[in-house]
Each structure stands twice: as C-alpha cells, then as structure tokens.
Coordinates of C-alpha atoms in Angstrom, one line a residue:
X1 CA -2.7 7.0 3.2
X2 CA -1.9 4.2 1.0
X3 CA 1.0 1.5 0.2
X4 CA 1.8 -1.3 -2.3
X5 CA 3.9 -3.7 -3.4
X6 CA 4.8 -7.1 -4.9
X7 CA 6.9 -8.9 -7.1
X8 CA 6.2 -10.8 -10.4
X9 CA 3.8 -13.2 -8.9
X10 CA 1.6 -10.7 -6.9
X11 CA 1.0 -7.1 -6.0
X12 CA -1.0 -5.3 -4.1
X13 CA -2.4 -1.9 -2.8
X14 CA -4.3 -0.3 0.4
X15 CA -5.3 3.0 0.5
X16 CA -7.5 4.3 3.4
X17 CA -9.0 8.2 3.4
X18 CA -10.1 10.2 5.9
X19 CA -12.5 13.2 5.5
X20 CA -13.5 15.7 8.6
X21 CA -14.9 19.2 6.7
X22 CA -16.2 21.6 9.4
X23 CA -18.5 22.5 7.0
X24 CA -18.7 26.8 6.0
X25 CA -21.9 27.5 7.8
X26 CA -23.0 27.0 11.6
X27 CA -24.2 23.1 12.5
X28 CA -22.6 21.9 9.3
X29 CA -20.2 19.2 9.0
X30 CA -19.0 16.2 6.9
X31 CA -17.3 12.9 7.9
X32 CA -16.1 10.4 5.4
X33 CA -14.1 7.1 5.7
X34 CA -13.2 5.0 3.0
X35 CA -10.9 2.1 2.2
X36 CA -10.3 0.4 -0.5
X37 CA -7.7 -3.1 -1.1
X38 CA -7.0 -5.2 -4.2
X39 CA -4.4 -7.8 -4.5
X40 CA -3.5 -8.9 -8.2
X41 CA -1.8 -12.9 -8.2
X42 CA -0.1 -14.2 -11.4
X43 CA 0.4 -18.2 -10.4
X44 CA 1.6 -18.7 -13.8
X45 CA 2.5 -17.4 -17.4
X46 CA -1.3 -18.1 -18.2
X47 CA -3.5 -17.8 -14.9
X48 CA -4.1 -14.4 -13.2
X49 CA -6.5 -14.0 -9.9
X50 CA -7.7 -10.2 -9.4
X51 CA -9.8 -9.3 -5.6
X52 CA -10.8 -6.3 -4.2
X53 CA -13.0 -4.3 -1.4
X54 CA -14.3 -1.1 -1.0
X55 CA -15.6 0.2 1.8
X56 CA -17.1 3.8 2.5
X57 CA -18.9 5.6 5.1
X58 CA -20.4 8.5 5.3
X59 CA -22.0 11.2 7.6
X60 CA -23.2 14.5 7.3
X61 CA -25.0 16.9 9.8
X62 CA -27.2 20.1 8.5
X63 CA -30.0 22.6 9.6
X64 CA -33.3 21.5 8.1
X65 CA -34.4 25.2 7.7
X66 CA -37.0 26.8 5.2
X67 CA -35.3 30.2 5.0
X68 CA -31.4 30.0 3.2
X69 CA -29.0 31.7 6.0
X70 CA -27.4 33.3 2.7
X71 CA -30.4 34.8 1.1
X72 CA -31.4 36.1 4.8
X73 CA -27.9 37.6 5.8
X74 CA -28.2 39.6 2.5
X75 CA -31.3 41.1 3.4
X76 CA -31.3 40.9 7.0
X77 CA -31.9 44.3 9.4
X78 CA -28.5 45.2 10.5
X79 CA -30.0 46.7 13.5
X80 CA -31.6 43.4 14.4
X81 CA -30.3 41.8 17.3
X82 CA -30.2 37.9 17.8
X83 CA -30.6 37.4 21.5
X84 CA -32.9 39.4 24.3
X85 CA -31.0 40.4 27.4
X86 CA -31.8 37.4 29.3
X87 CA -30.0 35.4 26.4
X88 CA -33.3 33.9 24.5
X89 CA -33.8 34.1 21.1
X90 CA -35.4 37.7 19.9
X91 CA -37.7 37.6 17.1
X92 CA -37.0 39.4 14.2
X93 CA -39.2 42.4 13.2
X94 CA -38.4 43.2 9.7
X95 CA -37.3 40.3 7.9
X96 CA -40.5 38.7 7.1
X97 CA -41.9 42.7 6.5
X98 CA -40.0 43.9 4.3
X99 CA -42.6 43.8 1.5
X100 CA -44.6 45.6 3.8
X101 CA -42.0 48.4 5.1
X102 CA -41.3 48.9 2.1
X103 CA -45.1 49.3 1.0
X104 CA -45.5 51.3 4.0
X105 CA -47.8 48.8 5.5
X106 CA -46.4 47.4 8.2
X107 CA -47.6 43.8 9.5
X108 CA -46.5 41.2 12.0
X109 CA -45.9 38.7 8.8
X110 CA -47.3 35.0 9.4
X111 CA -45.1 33.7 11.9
X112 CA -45.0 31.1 14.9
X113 CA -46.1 32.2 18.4
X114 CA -42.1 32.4 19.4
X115 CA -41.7 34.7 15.9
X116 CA -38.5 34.0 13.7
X117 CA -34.9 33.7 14.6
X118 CA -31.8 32.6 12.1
X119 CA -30.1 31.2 14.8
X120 CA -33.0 29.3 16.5
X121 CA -33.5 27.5 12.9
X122 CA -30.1 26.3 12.7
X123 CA -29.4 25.0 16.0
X124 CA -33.2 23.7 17.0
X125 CA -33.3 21.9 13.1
X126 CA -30.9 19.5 11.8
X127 CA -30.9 16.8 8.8
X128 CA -29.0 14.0 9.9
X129 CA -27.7 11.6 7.0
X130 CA -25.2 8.3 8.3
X131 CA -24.5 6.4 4.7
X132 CA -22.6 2.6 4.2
X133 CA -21.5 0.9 1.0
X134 CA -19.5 -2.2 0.4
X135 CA -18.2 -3.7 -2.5
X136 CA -16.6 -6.7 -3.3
X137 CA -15.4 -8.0 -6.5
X138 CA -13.1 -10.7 -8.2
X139 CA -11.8 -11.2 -11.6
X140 CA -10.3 -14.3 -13.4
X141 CA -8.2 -14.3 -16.3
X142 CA -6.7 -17.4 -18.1
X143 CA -4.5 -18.7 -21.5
X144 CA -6.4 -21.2 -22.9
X145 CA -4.0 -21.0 -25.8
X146 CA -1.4 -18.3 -26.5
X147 CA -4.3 -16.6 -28.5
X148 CA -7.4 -17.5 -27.2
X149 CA -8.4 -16.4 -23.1
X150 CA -11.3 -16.7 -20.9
X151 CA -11.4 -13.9 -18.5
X152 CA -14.5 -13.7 -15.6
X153 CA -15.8 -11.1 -13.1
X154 CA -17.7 -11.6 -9.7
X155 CA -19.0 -7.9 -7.8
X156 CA -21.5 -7.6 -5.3
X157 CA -22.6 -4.3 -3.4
X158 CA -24.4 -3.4 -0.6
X159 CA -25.6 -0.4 0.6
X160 CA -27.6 1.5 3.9
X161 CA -28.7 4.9 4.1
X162 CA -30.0 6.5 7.1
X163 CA -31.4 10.4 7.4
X164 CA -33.4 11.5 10.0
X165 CA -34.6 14.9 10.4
X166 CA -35.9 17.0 13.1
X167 CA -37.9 20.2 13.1
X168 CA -38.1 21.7 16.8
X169 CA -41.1 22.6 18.1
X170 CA -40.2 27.0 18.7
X171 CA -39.1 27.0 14.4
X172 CA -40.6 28.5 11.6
X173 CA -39.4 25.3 10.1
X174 CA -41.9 23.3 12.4
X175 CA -44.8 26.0 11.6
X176 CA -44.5 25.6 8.5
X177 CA -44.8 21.7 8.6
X178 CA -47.5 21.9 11.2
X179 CA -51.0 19.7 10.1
X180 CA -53.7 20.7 8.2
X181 CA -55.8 21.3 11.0
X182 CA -53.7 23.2 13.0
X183 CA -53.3 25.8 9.5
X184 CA -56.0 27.9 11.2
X185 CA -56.2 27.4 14.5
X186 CA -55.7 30.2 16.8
X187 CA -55.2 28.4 19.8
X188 CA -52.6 26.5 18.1
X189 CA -49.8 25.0 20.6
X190 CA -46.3 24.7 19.0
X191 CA -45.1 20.7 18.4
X192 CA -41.8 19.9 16.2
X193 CA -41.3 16.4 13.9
X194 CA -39.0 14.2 12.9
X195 CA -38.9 12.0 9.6
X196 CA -36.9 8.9 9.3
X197 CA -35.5 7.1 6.0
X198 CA -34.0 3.9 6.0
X199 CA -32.8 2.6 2.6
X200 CA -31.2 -0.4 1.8
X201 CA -30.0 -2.6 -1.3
X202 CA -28.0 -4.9 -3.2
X203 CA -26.8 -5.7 -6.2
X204 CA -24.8 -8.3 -8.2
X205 CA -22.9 -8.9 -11.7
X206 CA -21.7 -12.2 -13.1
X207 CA -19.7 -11.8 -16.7
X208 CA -17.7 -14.4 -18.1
X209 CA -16.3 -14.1 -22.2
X210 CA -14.1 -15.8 -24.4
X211 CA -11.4 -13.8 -26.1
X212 CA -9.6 -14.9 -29.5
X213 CA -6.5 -12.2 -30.6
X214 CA -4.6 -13.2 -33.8
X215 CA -2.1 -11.6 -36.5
X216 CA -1.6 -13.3 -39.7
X217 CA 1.3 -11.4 -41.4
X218 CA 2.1 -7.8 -40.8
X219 CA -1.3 -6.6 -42.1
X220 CA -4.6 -8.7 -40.7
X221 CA -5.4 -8.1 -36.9
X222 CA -8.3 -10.1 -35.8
X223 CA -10.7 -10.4 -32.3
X224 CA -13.4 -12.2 -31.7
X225 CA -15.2 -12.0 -28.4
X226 CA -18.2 -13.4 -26.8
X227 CA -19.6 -13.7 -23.6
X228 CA -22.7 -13.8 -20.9
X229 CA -23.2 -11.4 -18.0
X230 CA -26.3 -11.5 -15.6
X231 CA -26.8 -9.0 -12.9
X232 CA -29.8 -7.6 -10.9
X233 CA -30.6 -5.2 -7.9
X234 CA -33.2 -5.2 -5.0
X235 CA -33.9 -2.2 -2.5
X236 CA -36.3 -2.1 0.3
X237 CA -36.9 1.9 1.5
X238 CA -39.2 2.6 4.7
X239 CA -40.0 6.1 6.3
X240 CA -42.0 7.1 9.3
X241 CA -42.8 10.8 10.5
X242 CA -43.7 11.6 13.8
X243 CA -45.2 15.0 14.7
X244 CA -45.2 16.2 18.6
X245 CA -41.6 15.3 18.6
X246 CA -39.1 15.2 21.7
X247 CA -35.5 15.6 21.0
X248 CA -34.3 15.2 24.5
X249 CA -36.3 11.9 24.9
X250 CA -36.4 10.7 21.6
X251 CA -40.6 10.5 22.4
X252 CA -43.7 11.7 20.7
X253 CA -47.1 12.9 20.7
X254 CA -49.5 13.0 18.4
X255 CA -51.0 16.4 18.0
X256 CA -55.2 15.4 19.0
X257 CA -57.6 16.6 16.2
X258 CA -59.6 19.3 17.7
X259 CA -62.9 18.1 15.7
X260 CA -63.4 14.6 17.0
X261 CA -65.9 14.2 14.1
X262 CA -63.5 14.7 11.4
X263 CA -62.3 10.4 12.6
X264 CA -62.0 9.7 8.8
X265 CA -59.4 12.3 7.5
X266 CA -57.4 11.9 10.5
X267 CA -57.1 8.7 9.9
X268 CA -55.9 8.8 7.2
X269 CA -53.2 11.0 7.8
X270 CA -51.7 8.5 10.7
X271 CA -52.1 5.7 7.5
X272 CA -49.6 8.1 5.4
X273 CA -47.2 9.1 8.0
X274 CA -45.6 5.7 7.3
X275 CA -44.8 3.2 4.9
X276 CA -42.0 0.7 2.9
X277 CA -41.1 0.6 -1.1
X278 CA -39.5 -2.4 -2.2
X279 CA -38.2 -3.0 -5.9
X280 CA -36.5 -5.4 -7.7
X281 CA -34.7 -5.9 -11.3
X282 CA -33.0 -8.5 -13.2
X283 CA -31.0 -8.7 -16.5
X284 CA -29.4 -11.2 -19.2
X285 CA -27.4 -10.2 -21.6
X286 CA -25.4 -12.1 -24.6
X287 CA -23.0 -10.2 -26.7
X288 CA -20.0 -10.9 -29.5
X289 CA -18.0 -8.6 -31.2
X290 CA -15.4 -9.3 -34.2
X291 CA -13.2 -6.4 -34.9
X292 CA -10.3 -6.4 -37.8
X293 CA -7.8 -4.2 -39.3
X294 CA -5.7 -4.6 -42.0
X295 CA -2.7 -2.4 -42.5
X296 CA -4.3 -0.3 -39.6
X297 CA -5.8 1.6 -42.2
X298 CA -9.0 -0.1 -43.1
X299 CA -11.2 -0.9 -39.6
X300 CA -14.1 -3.3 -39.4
X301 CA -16.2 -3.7 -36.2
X302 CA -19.4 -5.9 -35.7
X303 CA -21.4 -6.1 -32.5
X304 CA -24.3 -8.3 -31.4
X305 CA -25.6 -8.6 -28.3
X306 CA -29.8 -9.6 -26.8
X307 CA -30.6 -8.5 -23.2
X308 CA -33.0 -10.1 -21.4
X309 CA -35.5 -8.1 -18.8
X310 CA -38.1 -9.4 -16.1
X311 CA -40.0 -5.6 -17.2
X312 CA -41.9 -7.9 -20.6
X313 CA -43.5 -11.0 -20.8
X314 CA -42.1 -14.3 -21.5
X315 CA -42.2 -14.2 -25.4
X316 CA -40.5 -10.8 -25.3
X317 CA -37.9 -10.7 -22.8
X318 CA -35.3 -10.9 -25.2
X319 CA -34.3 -8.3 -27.7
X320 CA -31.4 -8.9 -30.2
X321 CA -29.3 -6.2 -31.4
X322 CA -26.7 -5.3 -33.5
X323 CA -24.0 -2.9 -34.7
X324 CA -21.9 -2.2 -37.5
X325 CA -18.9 0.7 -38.3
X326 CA -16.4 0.6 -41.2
X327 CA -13.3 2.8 -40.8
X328 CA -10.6 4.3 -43.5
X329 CA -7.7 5.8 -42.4
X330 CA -7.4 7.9 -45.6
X331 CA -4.9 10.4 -44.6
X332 CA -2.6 7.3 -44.2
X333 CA -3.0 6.6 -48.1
X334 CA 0.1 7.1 -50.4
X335 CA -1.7 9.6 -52.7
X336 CA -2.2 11.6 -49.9
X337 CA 1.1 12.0 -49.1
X338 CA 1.7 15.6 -51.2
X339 CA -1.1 16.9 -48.5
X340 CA 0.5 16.1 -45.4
X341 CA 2.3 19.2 -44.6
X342 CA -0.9 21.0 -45.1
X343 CA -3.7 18.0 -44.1
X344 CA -2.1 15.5 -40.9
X345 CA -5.0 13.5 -40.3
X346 CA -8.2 12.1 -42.3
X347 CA -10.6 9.6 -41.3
X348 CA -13.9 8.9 -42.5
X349 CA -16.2 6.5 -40.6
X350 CA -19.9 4.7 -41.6
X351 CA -21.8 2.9 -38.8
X352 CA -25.1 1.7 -38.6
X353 CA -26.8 -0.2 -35.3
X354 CA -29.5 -0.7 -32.8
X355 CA -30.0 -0.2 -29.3
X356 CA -32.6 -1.2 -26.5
X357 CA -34.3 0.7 -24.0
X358 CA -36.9 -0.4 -21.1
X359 CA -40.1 1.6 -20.4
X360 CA -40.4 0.9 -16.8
X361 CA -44.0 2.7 -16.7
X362 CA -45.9 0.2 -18.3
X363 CA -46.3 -3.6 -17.2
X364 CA -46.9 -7.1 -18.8
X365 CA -48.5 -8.1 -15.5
X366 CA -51.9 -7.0 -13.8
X367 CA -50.5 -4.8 -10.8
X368 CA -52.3 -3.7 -7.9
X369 CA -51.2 -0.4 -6.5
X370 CA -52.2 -0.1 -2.5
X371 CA -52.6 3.3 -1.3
X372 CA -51.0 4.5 2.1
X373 CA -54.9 4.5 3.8
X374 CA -57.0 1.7 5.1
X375 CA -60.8 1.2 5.0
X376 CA -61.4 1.1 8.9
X377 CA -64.7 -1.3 9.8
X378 CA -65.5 -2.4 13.5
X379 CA -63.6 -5.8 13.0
X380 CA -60.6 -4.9 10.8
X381 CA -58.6 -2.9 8.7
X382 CA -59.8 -3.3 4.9
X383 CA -56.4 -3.0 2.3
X384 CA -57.7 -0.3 -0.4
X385 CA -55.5 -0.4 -4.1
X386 CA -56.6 0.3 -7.9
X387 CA -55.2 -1.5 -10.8
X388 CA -54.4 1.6 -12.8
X389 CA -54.1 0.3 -16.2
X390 CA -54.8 -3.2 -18.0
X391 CA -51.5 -5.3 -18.8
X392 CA -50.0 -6.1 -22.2
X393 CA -48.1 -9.2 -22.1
X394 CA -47.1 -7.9 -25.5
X395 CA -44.8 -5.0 -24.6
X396 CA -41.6 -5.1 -26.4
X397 CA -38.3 -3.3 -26.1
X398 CA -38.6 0.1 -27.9
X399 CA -35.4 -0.2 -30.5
X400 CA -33.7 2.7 -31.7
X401 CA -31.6 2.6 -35.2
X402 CA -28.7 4.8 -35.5
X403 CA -27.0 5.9 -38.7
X404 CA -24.0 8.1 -38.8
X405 CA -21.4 9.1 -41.5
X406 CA -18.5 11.0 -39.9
X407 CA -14.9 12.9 -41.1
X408 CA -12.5 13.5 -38.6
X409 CA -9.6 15.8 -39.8
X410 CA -6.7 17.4 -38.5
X411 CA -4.6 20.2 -40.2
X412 CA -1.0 21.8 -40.0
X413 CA 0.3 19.2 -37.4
X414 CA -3.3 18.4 -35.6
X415 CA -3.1 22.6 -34.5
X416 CA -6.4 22.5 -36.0
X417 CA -8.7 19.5 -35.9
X418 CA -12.7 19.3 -36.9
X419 CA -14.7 17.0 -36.7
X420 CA -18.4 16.8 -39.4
X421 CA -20.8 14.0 -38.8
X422 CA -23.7 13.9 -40.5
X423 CA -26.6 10.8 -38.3
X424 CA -30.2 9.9 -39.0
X425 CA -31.6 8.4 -35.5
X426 CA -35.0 6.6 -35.8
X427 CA -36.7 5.3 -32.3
X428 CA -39.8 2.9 -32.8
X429 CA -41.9 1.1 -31.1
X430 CA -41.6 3.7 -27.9
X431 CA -44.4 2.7 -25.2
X432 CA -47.9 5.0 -25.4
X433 CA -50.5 4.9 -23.1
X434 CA -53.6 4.1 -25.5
X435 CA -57.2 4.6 -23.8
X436 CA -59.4 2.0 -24.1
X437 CA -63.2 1.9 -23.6
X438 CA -64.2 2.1 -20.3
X439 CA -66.6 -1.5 -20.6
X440 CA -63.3 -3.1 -20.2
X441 CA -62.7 -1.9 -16.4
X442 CA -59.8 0.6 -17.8
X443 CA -58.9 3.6 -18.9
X444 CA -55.8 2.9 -20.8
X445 CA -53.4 0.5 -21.9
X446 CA -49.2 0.4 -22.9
X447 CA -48.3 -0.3 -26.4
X448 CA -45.9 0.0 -28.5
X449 CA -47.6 2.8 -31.1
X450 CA -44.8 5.5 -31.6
X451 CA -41.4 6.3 -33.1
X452 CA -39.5 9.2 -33.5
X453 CA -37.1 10.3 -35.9
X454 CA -34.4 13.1 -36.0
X455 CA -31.5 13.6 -38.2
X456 CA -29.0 16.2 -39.0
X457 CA -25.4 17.5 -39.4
X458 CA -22.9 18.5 -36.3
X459 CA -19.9 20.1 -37.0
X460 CA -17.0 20.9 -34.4
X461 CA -13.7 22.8 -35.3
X462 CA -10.7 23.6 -32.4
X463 CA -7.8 25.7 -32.8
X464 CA -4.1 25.7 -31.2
X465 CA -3.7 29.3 -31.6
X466 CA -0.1 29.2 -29.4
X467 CA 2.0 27.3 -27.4
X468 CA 3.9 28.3 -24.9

C-alpha cells in the first residue's frame, strides 16, 4: 500500500508492505513488515530539504532438523507408518538402514532411545529468527551560485537480531548435539537444548561536497567536485546454549558429568557455552573529481580521493589515491562518416588508477585474544588469552594499480555490439604473515612483502539476431 503527493514546494511518499508466506513445508512460515516515508521540500529556487525512514521487521519460524524432509521423502519406506495406534510417534525401520538392507546386513542404525521420526523433528525442533532495522537519513542541497552547489547527507541505522533455537529432548536432532560425554554412554537419558543469538549494531555516514557545473560555449563542459564523508559501525553479538532444556517452562538442567574427576574439561565446557563479540570501525575519506568534455566527443576524468582507517597506525592511516581515463568518441568523427551504415558506434577508452584495500587480519596494536575458558583457583577465576602475533605499527594500505585500454563498438545499427579491453592489474604491498624467531616471544609478524600481478585481454561480442 502506498500514496504520494505534493506540489512544487514539497512532495511526498508512504508505502507500507505486508508479507505473511505459510511457508511450503510443515512448521514453516515468514512474516515481514516494512515501511518506508520520505518527504522532499523545495523552500526556494536554490534550497531543497530531502528526509526519510525505513523501517523493517522480520520473523521467520523453521524445524532445526539434521535430516532434509526432501532428501528423506525421496527415499523414505512407503510402507512406513508415522504414528503407532495409540497416536505416538513410530520409529522408523529402514530409513537409517538402507545401506544395510541393501547390503543385506540389517542393523538398528545409531539412533536415540525413542528411534527416528520425520514428523517428531519438525514439530519438537524449531529455529526461531525475530529481526529489526531502522534507518534514518536526511539530505541537503543548496545554490550557492547558479553554478556552484553544496549538497550534504546525514543516515544512521540500527539494527537487532534475535534467533533462538530449540532441539527437543525425543530428536535425533538433540542426539546428535548431545555432550561429549554422553557420546558413549549407554545409560544415556535423553535432554534437548536451546541456543540463543542476540545481535545488535549501528552505524552512521556524514558526506558533505561542493559541486561546480559550467559550459563555456557549445563545446567545453566542466565539473569539479570535492567533498568529505566520515562514517563508522559498531556491533555487540552474545550467545548462550543451554543443554537439558524445557520448552514448556522455558527452564534448564545441566546434564551432571558422570565422572566427577573429569572437573577440569567440564569446566570448560560451561566457560564455552556462552559468550559476547563486540567490534568496532571507523573511516575518513577525502575525494575530488574534475570531469570535461568538449564537443562530447573527447572525455577527460580525474579522481583523487585518501581514506583514513583506525585498522593502521597513526603515520599510516591515510592512503592517497588516484584515477585517470581519457575517452574518444571516434565513431562521432567526420571521416568516419562513410562507415556508419556499416560501423554505428566506436569508442576507445585509456584509464590508469589506484585503489585501497584493508587487511583486517593483521594489527598495528598488541592484542590480546581471551579464550572462552577460565583458569579456576580456590579464590578466583583467572582470565586466560595469547597475544598471537607481534604488532607492526608500520602496516600500510595494500594499493592496487589498474591499467586498462578498451574499444567499445557497435555495428549495423548497434544489432551487434563487442566490446575488447585489454588491463594489466598489479596489487603490492598485500599483508604476509612473516615468522620471526622465536627469542622474540612470537611466531610471526604482518608486513607488507607481497604483490601480485595479472594482465590480459577480454573480449565480449552480442548479437540481435531478430526482432519481433
């Protein structure tokens, strides 16, 4: 559902969806609810005010099931039946033998105590996801002069994601997930689980640029433009499993080790059934561009632009780069006039330029990395982490430098059309992991050793055979 409006001063739109899909399998379905609003003003000649909002929500319900009802009703016994006269759940007898049956060596198959039902495993599992986003966002435009604007934009975003799923304690699912020391155990008394996610995050982007549009004559088209954008994201994720799981009271408990001795590596386990990851990233980024034509035939475009990132240290955060392409339009050419009927279109293009990339894996600080278990004393718990490689407040941006020569061409009225480019691509200093002698407390450290080239010619040619 949506409606708009306005005059010459303002318009606006709404629209608002609704999603309810019933899903094609049992104990599936999908919710989703979005709107979205943006109201565009024009004050005057020269100012114009852009906001909008988007909202969204989704849910979803699933089985959380090991076995794919698909691949099972394919090979499922026909003569099976689902339910025993009383109305439980029947196990099946062949399904997890065929192998076997078909060997002629018939087994039971490794199953739980209450055996294996499709049905069970889609109603007694479930994968439960509930996710939110908003966005907000607001743009500014104004005439400085009749050729020279400053334009703005403000957008922030939120998001939360919740999943929680549930194994119950009669599935296969739940046997399969059961612990470690319940793998062998004969006496071994059924439990189910359920795992929680919470994620959450944010981000922002800030851009303001200065725009500068001119003709002089019929024949020179000029723009400059220059600007400044920041923008950075944070998340925060947690998850928690519980095993001996109650989905009626929403309780658990903990499966007892049946070795009381064994204290350490249970331990443990409870330290890694929970825990939280947090991250966080910012950018800076400068650009300017100058493009220019003249008679629409000959194109010029220059780029430069440094981007800043928190990922290096201070005296390399920043990495300028730049970009340029030349243009001729030579089909447009008077001596190529006698070709037309046959050759509609030529264009051959030249560009040369540099782009940035971050190698996340390697740090300029010393990081500690804390593991999920605790060194347990009498008096306390004891925080255990490694430092896992020495820092380089060194690192730089690994550049890449990109070279291309292309010709674009079209043929008997553009029924034809090919395009032949011919690039060499050179990547340097690309982050390796060096290893260092041991004295120095590490095994390895990040630096920017490496580069790799490749180069080559791509050709692509499509053909109108007939219209109809």
């Amino acid at each position: 559902l949506s409606f708009s409006g306005g005059s010459n001063q303002y318009t606006y739109y709404v629209s608002l969806g609704v999603t309810d899909d019933r899903g094609l399998v049992k104990e599936t379905d999908y919710q989703r609810y979005n709107l979205n609003a943006k109201v565009d003003l024009n004050p005057s000649d020269r100012l114009n005010l852009g906001f909008g909002i988007d909202l969204s929500k989704q849910k979803s319900d699933s089985y959380s099931m090991t076995v794919s009802p698909f691949e099972y009703a394919y090979f499922a016994n026909p003569y099976e039946t689902l339910y025993n006269p009383d109305g439980s759940y029947r196990s099946d007898r062949t399904y997890f033998n065929l192998a076997g049956i078909n060997d002629g060596n018939l087994s039971d198959g490794v199953q739980p105590p209450s055996g294996f039902n499709i049905m069970r495993e889609m109603k007694e599992t479930s994968s439960s996801a509930d996710n939110t986003s908003a966005s907000v966002r607001m743009n500014l435009g104004y005439d400085i002069i009749e050729k020279l604007r400053i334009s703005g934009l403000v957008s922030y975003t939120y998001y939360n994601n919740k999943v929680d799923d549930v194994k119950g304690r009669d599935t296969y699912a739940a046997f399969l997930d059961r612990l470690y020391f319940d793998e062998n155990n004969s006496e071994w008394i059924p439990y189910g689980s359920i795992t929680q996610t919470s994620s959450d995050g944010s981000s922002y982007n800030v851009r303001g640029q200065l725009e500068y549009r001119d003709v002089f004559g019929d024949a020179h088209q000029v723009t400059l433009l220059g600007g400044a954008e920041l923008r950075g994201d944070k998340s925060d994720r947690t998850y928690a499993k519980r095993f001996g799981y109650d989905d009626v009271t929403g309780n658990s408990a903990m499966p007892v080790h049946p070795n009381p001795q064994d204290v350490k590596r249970y331990a443990d386990l409870i330290d890694q059934l929970s825990g939280e990851v947090s991250s966080e990233s910012r950018f800076a980024s400068f650009y300017a561009s100058l493009d220019y034509s003249y008679l629409k035939r000959y194109l010029l475009s220059v780029t430069f632009r440094t981007d800043g990132s928190n990922n290096f240290g201070s005296d390399e955060q920043f990495n300028p780069t730049w970009s340029l392409g030349l243009a001729w339009h030579v089909g447009d050419e008077h001596f190529m006039e006698k070709l037309r009927p046959v050759l509609s279109r030529l264009k051959l293009s030249v560009a040369m330029g540099y782009t940035g990339n971050v190698n996340k894996t390697e740090k300029p600080e010393l990081i500690m990395y804390y593991s999920t278990s605790y060194r347990k004393t009498d008096v306390e718990n004891l925080r255990i982490g490694e430092v896992r490689k020495a820092p380089n407040p060194h690192l730089r941006w690994e550049k890449t430098r990109d070279m291309k020569v292309a010709l674009d061409f079209g043929l008997f009225n553009n029924r034809i059309n090919g395009l032949v480019e011919a690039y060499y691509r050179l990547s340097k200093d690309l982050v390796t992991s060096v290893d260092v002698p041991y004295v120095t407390g590490f095994r390895g450290q990040g630096y920017n050793t490496s580069q790799i080239e490749n180069k080559g010619i791509e050709a692509t040619l499509q053909a109108l055979v007939f219209r109809y």
